[in-house]
Short mmCIF file of C-alpha atoms in Angstrom, two decimals:
data_model
loop_
_atom_site.label_atom_id
_atom_site.label_comp_id
_atom_site.label_asym_id
_atom_site.label_seq_id
_atom_site.Cartn_x
_atom_site.Cartn_y
_atom_site.Cartn_z
CA MET A 6 34.21 95.52 55.90
CA ALA A 7 36.19 96.60 58.97
CA PHE A 8 33.05 98.03 60.58
CA PHE A 9 31.49 94.55 61.03
CA ARG A 10 34.68 92.66 61.99
CA TYR A 11 35.06 91.37 65.51
CA LYS A 12 37.84 93.06 67.45
CA ARG A 13 39.17 92.70 70.94
CA ASN A 14 40.27 96.26 71.74
CA LEU A 15 38.14 99.39 71.88
CA TYR A 16 38.78 102.32 69.59
CA PRO A 17 41.22 104.44 71.65
CA LEU A 18 39.32 107.70 71.62
CA ILE A 19 36.07 105.89 72.49
CA ALA A 20 37.86 104.24 75.40
CA ILE A 21 38.97 107.68 76.63
CA ALA A 22 35.43 109.05 76.22
CA SER A 23 33.98 106.12 78.09
CA ALA A 24 36.45 106.57 80.94
CA LEU A 25 35.35 110.21 81.19
CA ILE A 26 31.67 109.29 81.19
CA ILE A 27 32.16 106.66 83.93
CA MET A 28 34.24 108.90 86.13
CA VAL A 29 32.22 112.10 85.76
CA PHE A 30 28.92 110.32 86.21
CA GLY A 31 30.26 108.29 89.15
CA LEU A 32 31.51 111.36 90.93
CA VAL A 33 28.38 113.41 90.32
CA MET A 34 25.94 110.71 91.36
CA ALA A 35 28.14 109.14 94.06
CA ARG A 36 25.56 109.55 96.87
CA THR A 37 22.82 107.68 95.09
CA VAL A 38 22.10 103.96 95.02
CA VAL A 39 21.45 104.22 91.29
CA CYS A 40 25.15 105.06 90.82
CA SER A 41 26.08 101.69 92.30
CA TYR A 42 23.80 99.94 89.81
CA PHE A 43 25.26 101.99 86.99
CA LEU A 44 28.83 101.10 88.02
CA ALA A 45 27.93 97.45 88.31
CA GLY A 46 26.35 97.59 84.84
CA ALA A 47 29.36 99.39 83.45
CA PHE A 48 31.62 96.73 84.94
CA VAL A 49 29.70 93.99 83.11
CA TRP A 50 29.58 96.07 79.94
CA LEU A 51 33.35 96.54 79.99
CA PHE A 52 33.75 92.81 80.68
CA ILE A 53 31.70 91.97 77.60
CA PHE A 54 33.51 94.41 75.31
CA GLY A 55 36.99 93.03 75.76
CA CYS A 56 38.19 94.76 78.90
CA TRP A 57 37.72 91.73 81.17
CA LYS A 58 41.43 91.41 81.97
CA GLN A 59 41.64 95.08 83.01
CA CYS A 60 38.42 94.76 85.05
CA LEU A 61 39.82 91.77 86.87
CA LYS A 62 43.05 93.63 87.56
CA ALA A 63 41.21 96.67 88.90
CA LEU A 64 38.79 94.67 91.06
CA PRO A 65 41.16 93.57 93.85
CA LEU A 66 42.56 97.11 94.03
CA PHE A 67 39.05 98.56 94.33
CA ILE A 68 38.09 96.03 96.99
CA THR A 69 41.23 96.72 99.05
CA VAL A 70 41.66 100.49 98.70
CA GLY A 71 37.99 101.30 98.24
CA GLY A 72 37.09 99.03 101.16
CA ILE A 73 39.52 100.83 103.54
CA PHE A 74 38.29 104.32 102.53
CA THR A 75 34.65 103.17 102.70
CA LEU A 76 35.12 101.99 106.25
CA ILE A 77 36.90 105.24 107.18
CA ALA A 78 34.00 107.21 105.65
CA TYR A 79 31.48 105.06 107.49
CA TYR A 80 32.99 105.57 110.90
CA ALA A 81 34.00 109.20 110.28
CA ALA A 82 30.39 110.06 109.42
CA ASN A 83 28.97 108.49 112.60
CA ASN A 84 28.05 105.10 111.09
CA ASN A 85 26.33 106.77 108.13
CA LEU A 86 25.70 104.24 105.40
CA PHE A 87 25.17 106.88 102.75
CA ALA A 88 28.59 108.42 103.38
CA ALA A 89 30.11 104.92 103.01
CA LEU A 90 28.12 104.31 99.83
CA ALA A 91 29.26 107.63 98.36
CA MET A 92 32.89 106.81 99.10
CA ALA A 93 32.53 103.29 97.63
CA ASN A 94 30.91 104.71 94.50
CA ARG A 95 33.62 107.30 94.07
CA PHE A 96 36.37 104.70 94.29
CA GLY A 97 34.37 102.40 92.03
CA ALA A 98 34.09 105.14 89.42
CA VAL A 99 37.82 105.93 89.59
CA PHE A 100 38.96 102.29 89.35
CA LEU A 101 36.42 101.43 86.69
CA ALA A 102 37.51 104.43 84.60
CA ILE A 103 41.05 103.10 84.65
CA ALA A 104 39.98 99.80 83.00
CA PRO A 105 39.27 101.14 79.47
CA GLY A 106 42.49 103.22 79.77
CA MET A 107 44.48 100.13 80.52
CA SER A 108 43.02 98.40 77.48
CA ILE A 109 44.45 100.95 75.06
CA GLN A 110 47.68 99.82 73.44
CA ALA A 111 50.37 102.51 73.03
CA VAL A 112 50.67 101.77 69.31
CA ALA A 113 46.90 101.87 68.78
CA MET A 114 46.72 105.28 70.46
CA THR A 115 49.58 106.61 68.31
CA ARG A 116 48.01 105.28 65.16
CA ASN A 117 44.70 106.85 66.13
CA LEU A 118 46.27 110.22 66.85
CA SER A 119 48.35 110.04 63.65
CA GLN A 120 45.17 109.41 61.64
CA LEU A 121 43.75 112.58 63.17
CA HIS A 122 46.91 114.48 62.04
CA THR A 123 48.13 115.23 65.57
CA PRO A 124 51.63 116.73 65.45
CA ARG A 125 54.34 114.09 65.26
CA ALA A 126 56.15 115.43 68.35
CA ILE A 127 53.05 114.80 70.46
CA THR A 128 52.28 111.36 69.11
CA LEU A 129 55.91 110.31 69.53
CA GLY A 130 56.04 111.68 73.08
CA MET A 131 52.82 109.95 74.05
CA LEU A 132 53.96 106.69 72.51
CA ILE A 133 57.22 106.76 74.48
CA THR A 134 55.51 107.82 77.71
CA MET A 135 52.99 104.98 77.35
CA SER A 136 55.38 102.28 76.41
CA PHE A 137 58.28 103.23 78.65
CA VAL A 138 56.66 102.14 81.96
CA PRO A 139 57.95 98.53 81.81
CA VAL A 140 61.44 99.73 80.86
CA LEU A 141 61.39 102.20 83.79
CA ARG A 142 60.24 99.44 86.12
CA GLY A 143 63.12 97.29 84.93
CA GLU A 144 65.63 100.09 85.47
CA ILE A 145 64.35 100.77 88.96
CA LYS A 146 64.71 97.08 89.75
CA ARG A 147 68.30 97.05 88.38
CA VAL A 148 69.35 100.13 90.41
CA ARG A 149 67.83 98.60 93.55
CA GLU A 150 69.69 95.34 92.87
CA ALA A 151 72.93 97.31 92.38
CA MET A 152 72.27 99.02 95.71
CA LYS A 153 71.88 95.69 97.41
CA THR A 154 75.00 94.26 95.76
CA ARG A 155 77.06 97.26 96.94
CA GLY A 156 75.51 97.24 100.38
CA ALA A 157 74.44 100.86 99.90
CA GLY A 158 72.00 100.76 102.83
CA SER A 159 68.35 101.50 103.20
CA ILE A 160 66.49 103.31 100.44
CA LEU A 161 64.39 105.06 103.08
CA ASN A 162 67.43 107.13 104.11
CA PRO A 163 67.12 110.35 102.07
CA LYS A 164 70.90 110.69 101.49
CA ILE A 165 71.20 107.10 100.30
CA PHE A 166 68.05 107.46 98.25
CA TYR A 167 69.48 110.49 96.52
CA ARG A 168 73.05 109.31 95.99
CA ALA A 169 72.58 105.61 95.36
CA PHE A 170 69.13 105.51 93.78
CA LEU A 171 67.97 108.79 92.22
CA ILE A 172 71.26 109.87 90.58
CA PRO A 173 72.05 106.45 88.99
CA LEU A 174 68.43 106.11 87.80
CA VAL A 175 68.35 109.54 86.16
CA THR A 176 71.81 108.96 84.64
CA ARG A 177 70.58 105.70 83.17
CA LEU A 178 67.43 107.42 81.82
CA VAL A 179 69.59 110.04 80.09
CA ASP A 180 71.63 107.22 78.49
CA ILE A 181 68.49 105.42 77.36
CA SER A 182 67.07 108.62 76.00
CA ASP A 183 70.20 109.29 73.91
CA THR A 184 70.19 105.74 72.55
CA LEU A 185 66.49 105.81 71.82
CA SER A 186 66.63 109.15 70.00
CA LEU A 187 69.55 107.96 67.90
CA SER A 188 67.64 104.81 67.05
CA ILE A 189 64.54 106.80 66.09
CA GLU A 190 66.60 109.15 63.87
CA THR A 191 68.31 106.19 62.26
CA ARG A 192 64.94 104.84 61.22
CA GLY A 193 64.22 108.02 59.34
CA PHE A 194 61.68 109.51 61.76
CA THR A 195 61.38 113.26 61.43
CA LEU A 196 59.42 115.93 63.26
CA GLY A 197 58.85 117.97 60.11
CA LYS A 198 55.85 118.01 57.90
CA SER A 199 56.93 115.00 55.84
CA LYS A 200 54.28 112.63 54.60
CA TYR A 201 53.68 109.40 56.46
CA THR A 202 51.47 106.38 56.19
CA VAL A 203 49.50 104.65 58.90
CA TYR A 204 49.60 101.01 57.82
CA LYS A 205 47.23 99.56 60.35
CA ARG A 206 44.45 102.13 60.63
CA GLU A 207 42.25 102.26 63.71
CA VAL A 208 38.63 102.12 62.64
CA ILE A 209 35.40 102.50 64.59
CA ASN A 210 33.31 99.39 64.21
CA TYR A 211 29.90 98.18 65.39
CA MET A 212 31.37 97.02 68.73
CA ASP A 213 32.67 100.48 69.61
CA VAL A 214 29.35 102.03 68.66
CA ALA A 215 27.35 99.47 70.68
CA TYR A 216 29.70 99.92 73.65
CA ILE A 217 29.48 103.70 73.85
CA LEU A 218 25.74 103.75 73.09
CA GLY A 219 25.17 101.19 75.86
CA LEU A 220 27.10 103.30 78.32
CA ILE A 221 25.24 106.45 77.36
CA ALA A 222 21.95 104.56 77.63
CA GLY A 223 23.01 103.46 81.15
CA VAL A 224 23.66 107.07 82.15
CA VAL A 225 20.30 108.23 80.78
CA LEU A 226 18.45 105.34 82.51
CA ALA A 227 20.22 106.08 85.80
CA VAL A 228 19.21 109.74 85.61
CA VAL A 229 15.64 109.14 84.46
CA LEU A 230 14.74 106.18 86.78
CA MET B 10 116.57 128.37 69.65
CA THR B 11 116.59 125.27 67.47
CA PRO B 12 114.33 124.99 64.42
CA ARG B 13 112.42 122.22 66.23
CA GLU B 14 111.74 124.47 69.25
CA LYS B 15 110.71 127.27 66.87
CA ALA B 16 108.22 124.98 65.15
CA ILE B 17 106.72 123.86 68.42
CA LEU B 18 106.32 127.46 69.58
CA GLU B 19 104.71 128.35 66.26
CA LEU B 20 102.27 125.48 66.65
CA VAL B 21 101.36 126.48 70.22
CA ARG B 22 100.83 130.05 69.07
CA LEU B 23 98.62 128.93 66.21
CA SER B 24 96.51 126.69 68.44
CA GLU B 25 96.12 129.53 70.97
CA GLU B 26 95.03 131.82 68.16
CA GLU B 27 92.47 129.29 66.89
CA GLN B 28 91.15 128.81 70.42
CA ARG B 29 90.80 132.55 70.86
CA ILE B 30 88.87 132.88 67.59
CA ALA B 31 86.58 130.02 68.58
CA ASP B 32 85.94 131.51 72.00
CA GLU B 33 85.13 134.88 70.48
CA ALA B 34 82.76 133.33 68.00
CA GLU B 35 80.97 131.41 70.73
CA LYS B 36 80.78 134.52 72.92
CA HIS B 37 79.40 136.54 70.02
CA GLY B 38 76.85 133.89 69.28
CA GLU B 39 75.59 133.75 72.87
CA SER B 40 75.35 137.50 73.25
CA GLY B 41 73.94 138.14 69.83
CA LYS B 42 71.93 135.73 67.75
CA GLY B 43 71.76 132.94 70.31
CA LYS B 44 70.43 135.09 73.06
CA ARG B 45 67.88 136.77 70.92
CA LYS B 46 66.46 133.48 69.72
CA VAL B 47 64.08 132.51 72.54
CA PHE B 48 62.02 130.06 70.58
CA GLN B 49 64.01 127.20 69.26
CA LYS B 50 63.03 124.22 67.18
CA TYR B 51 62.57 120.92 68.97
CA MET B 52 64.63 117.95 67.96
CA ILE B 53 63.83 114.27 68.33
CA LYS B 54 66.22 113.83 71.25
CA ASN B 55 64.42 116.66 73.11
CA ILE B 56 61.01 115.01 72.67
CA VAL B 57 62.36 111.58 73.67
CA PHE B 58 63.94 112.89 76.85
CA LEU B 59 60.87 114.89 77.79
CA ALA B 60 58.68 111.80 77.20
CA ILE B 61 60.93 109.59 79.33
CA ILE B 62 61.03 112.08 82.18
CA THR B 63 57.23 112.48 81.92
CA CYS B 64 56.97 108.74 82.32
CA CYS B 65 58.87 109.06 85.61
CA THR B 66 56.39 111.75 86.68
CA LEU B 67 53.50 109.52 85.68
CA VAL B 68 54.76 106.42 87.50
CA THR B 69 55.53 108.32 90.72
CA GLY B 70 52.27 110.19 90.46
CA ALA B 71 50.23 106.99 90.24
CA ILE B 72 48.90 107.57 93.77
CA MET B 73 46.64 110.28 92.38
CA PRO B 74 43.46 108.08 92.13
CA LEU B 75 43.77 107.41 95.88
CA LEU B 76 44.20 111.10 96.80
CA VAL B 77 41.35 112.47 94.76
CA ASN B 78 38.74 111.13 97.14
CA VAL B 79 40.34 112.38 100.32
CA PRO B 80 38.25 115.43 101.26
CA LEU B 81 41.06 117.77 102.19
CA PHE B 82 41.83 120.97 100.35
CA GLY B 83 45.06 120.67 98.33
CA ILE B 84 45.73 117.03 99.22
CA ILE B 85 46.46 116.12 95.59
CA GLN B 86 48.96 118.94 95.25
CA LEU B 87 50.59 118.11 98.58
CA GLY B 88 50.89 114.46 97.67
CA LEU B 89 52.19 115.02 94.12
CA GLY B 90 54.07 118.29 94.57
CA ILE B 91 57.52 116.72 94.82
CA GLN B 92 57.14 114.44 91.81
CA PHE B 93 55.45 117.05 89.66
CA SER B 94 58.24 119.52 90.23
CA LEU B 95 61.38 117.40 90.46
CA PHE B 96 61.08 115.56 87.18
CA PRO B 97 59.75 118.48 85.09
CA VAL B 98 62.67 120.60 86.31
CA ILE B 99 65.12 117.90 85.18
CA GLY B 100 63.36 117.86 81.81
CA MET B 101 63.47 121.65 81.49
CA MET B 102 67.16 121.76 82.51
CA LYS B 103 68.10 119.29 79.77
CA VAL B 104 65.79 120.73 77.15
CA ARG B 105 66.19 124.45 77.74
CA LYS B 106 63.54 125.48 75.28
CA PRO B 107 60.27 127.26 75.79
CA PHE B 108 57.22 125.04 76.10
CA ALA B 109 59.18 122.05 77.42
CA LEU B 110 56.84 122.06 80.41
CA LEU B 111 53.80 122.33 78.18
CA LEU B 112 54.93 119.34 76.19
CA GLN B 113 55.41 117.29 79.33
CA SER B 114 51.85 118.26 80.37
CA LEU B 115 50.53 117.21 76.99
CA PHE B 116 52.24 113.84 77.23
CA ILE B 117 50.86 113.14 80.67
CA SER B 118 47.35 114.50 80.05
CA VAL B 119 46.06 111.35 78.32
CA PHE B 120 46.81 109.35 81.47
CA LEU B 121 45.37 111.95 83.80
CA VAL B 122 42.02 111.58 82.09
CA PHE B 123 41.82 108.06 83.55
CA MET B 124 43.19 109.05 86.94
CA PHE B 125 41.30 112.27 87.60
CA PRO B 126 39.94 114.19 84.56
CA PRO B 127 40.11 117.71 86.12
CA MET B 128 43.84 117.34 86.47
CA VAL B 129 44.02 117.69 82.66
CA LEU B 130 43.88 121.38 83.62
CA LEU B 131 47.62 120.91 84.20
CA ILE B 132 48.04 121.86 80.55
CA ALA B 133 46.62 125.30 81.24
CA CYS B 134 48.78 125.58 84.35
CA ALA B 135 51.89 124.66 82.39
CA LEU B 136 51.06 127.30 79.81
CA VAL B 137 50.64 129.99 82.48
CA ALA B 138 53.84 128.91 84.27
CA GLU B 139 55.78 128.97 80.98
CA LEU B 140 54.46 132.41 79.97
CA LEU B 141 55.37 133.84 83.35
CA THR B 142 58.83 132.32 83.14
CA LEU B 143 59.34 133.68 79.65
CA LEU B 144 58.19 137.10 80.74
CA ILE B 145 60.48 137.21 83.77
CA PHE B 146 63.51 135.21 82.67
CA ARG B 147 63.23 135.42 78.82
CA GLY B 148 63.99 131.73 78.41
CA TYR B 149 65.40 128.79 80.28
CA LYS B 150 69.12 129.65 80.18
CA ASN B 151 69.07 130.45 83.87
CA ASP B 152 68.68 127.44 86.18
CA TRP B 153 66.35 129.44 88.45
CA ALA B 154 63.97 129.93 85.53
CA CYS B 155 63.45 126.18 85.50
CA VAL B 156 63.02 126.16 89.28
CA PHE B 157 60.51 129.03 88.99
CA ALA B 158 58.44 127.20 86.33
CA GLY B 159 58.63 123.94 88.30
CA THR B 160 57.53 125.62 91.51
CA LEU B 161 54.53 127.31 89.90
CA TYR B 162 53.39 124.31 87.86
CA MET B 163 51.46 122.34 90.53
CA PRO B 164 50.27 125.16 92.82
CA LEU B 165 48.54 126.75 89.82
CA THR B 166 46.09 123.82 89.84
CA LEU B 167 44.82 124.87 93.27
CA PRO B 168 42.50 127.68 92.11
CA LEU B 169 41.35 125.58 89.16
CA LEU B 170 40.47 122.63 91.36
CA TYR B 171 38.86 125.01 93.82
CA MET B 172 36.54 126.18 91.05
CA TYR B 173 36.04 122.62 89.88
CA TYR B 174 34.91 121.36 93.31
CA ASN B 175 32.78 124.45 93.86
CA VAL B 176 30.89 124.04 90.64
CA PHE B 177 30.99 120.27 90.34
CA TYR B 178 29.98 119.15 93.75
CA THR B 179 27.29 121.74 94.35
CA VAL B 180 25.47 120.19 91.39
CA SER B 181 24.80 117.07 93.46
CA GLY B 182 23.24 119.14 96.26
CA GLU B 183 23.82 116.81 99.17
CA GLU B 184 27.58 117.15 99.13
CA LYS B 185 27.94 120.31 101.14
CA ALA B 186 30.04 118.83 103.91
CA ALA B 187 32.45 117.17 101.47
CA VAL B 188 32.58 120.30 99.31
CA SER B 189 33.35 122.35 102.35
CA MET B 190 36.36 120.14 103.12
CA PHE B 191 37.45 119.97 99.50
CA ILE B 192 37.50 123.74 99.22
CA GLY B 193 38.99 124.43 102.58
CA GLY B 194 35.77 124.91 104.46
CA GLY B 195 35.61 128.54 103.43
CA ASN B 196 38.36 129.15 105.95
CA ALA B 197 40.88 131.57 104.44
CA GLY B 198 43.55 130.50 106.95
CA VAL B 199 43.34 126.85 105.91
CA ILE B 200 43.44 127.78 102.21
CA ILE B 201 46.42 130.15 102.60
CA GLY B 202 48.27 127.69 104.84
CA ILE B 203 47.85 124.77 102.46
CA THR B 204 48.72 126.90 99.45
CA ILE B 205 51.96 127.99 101.13
CA ALA B 206 52.71 124.35 102.01
CA VAL B 207 52.12 123.24 98.42
CA ILE B 208 54.38 125.99 97.10
CA ALA B 209 57.04 125.02 99.66
CA VAL B 210 56.84 121.35 98.64
CA CYS B 211 57.06 122.20 94.96
CA PHE B 212 59.97 124.55 95.59
CA VAL B 213 61.84 121.78 97.43
CA GLY B 214 61.10 119.38 94.59
CA SER B 215 62.29 121.87 92.01
CA VAL B 216 65.51 122.61 93.88
CA ILE B 217 66.20 118.88 94.18
CA GLY B 218 65.59 118.59 90.47
CA MET B 219 67.98 121.45 89.81
CA VAL B 220 70.65 119.87 92.04
CA ILE B 221 70.31 116.51 90.24
CA ALA B 222 70.48 118.18 86.83
CA ARG B 223 73.57 120.16 87.87
CA GLU B 224 75.22 117.02 89.08
CA LEU B 225 74.46 115.27 85.83
CA LYS B 226 75.77 118.26 83.92
CA LYS B 227 79.00 118.18 85.86
CA ALA B 228 79.34 114.50 85.02
CA GLY B 229 78.86 115.37 81.35
CA LYS B 230 75.54 113.63 81.02
CA LEU B 231 73.28 116.59 80.56
CA LYS B 232 74.57 118.36 77.43
#
């Protein structure tokens, strides 16, 4: 009974829906104190439902960036606390909406979309886009190291940035793309309408239902109270 | 003339003849069937490259969550114009097929939901930019067609976000000052000025993208 089994990650589409709810509600109700309570509740809710790592990652960012913008809003609006609160709530909503997004694994998202018969080209593209970020980070690091080794100069110089950073990086990306596409084709992947099987199916279970219902209940309570 | 020299001459003549036939066939293909076929089938290598280049757009566009709360008309487009024109143009110049831009928008849209949901409207903007490019240039064979699509891509979100802020923020009632700044304070001069600035930024980004793609093509990397 997959529905009653404990799982650590949220159902991908539910995670996207929850991010939308948090962000839209946060932006609409930003000027109210109730919004702050809702965001605090949503933070705890996400923490309980397996997104605690992502919440902890987003928290320092929110405190730093949100804090700076909140202070700017406070002083820009002639020491108006409500303006500062609105800014803090907006940043809170944005950073909190990122947390369920970060919890989605690229493979889980692809499986989910494949189950829903999304065209293969789109699922493949999304999978690569999602999972390529660490590779890209590694490549950027390598190109920067090569620049240092060659004594290419400062990356802030536009000419050096273009010649010694951008061109080698894009060249490397083209090479990776060729290798990756060859590797995908070798494994028999096609873009046609050939039949395929999703071995590990993504299923909605009681945790996903409880999570989204709790979030909706929070929205309703915040509006009603 | 010795028999050996005769044979060599014959070989040269034959190879020249073969080359001429091949050139003619290629020319015929380009002017005939190839040119007529605007919509071409996507291959795996096309999708992979578009996805990788979209990842570059995504990573460099990660400042979006910070920009969305700055109450200045067009700040998102100004901040992301370069990235959202440079990389898509490289993608379009490698994959010269209609809807390459639309595919890139689709790949990035899932992430934009978490950053700033209204930016998912980029899909609609990509569609409009592609349709205009196809109407004017009849495909992406011309490098300037890619630049045109890349330049239009981001500025097209301006009217959509204008509508979004107008509708969305007025719902909350007390946001009039912020709304006013988000939508340019009703000042036509500000709106026109920022729109021109966004188009200029996107044009610069697109041209840089084209230059990079041409350089890669010259190096034999962008076949």
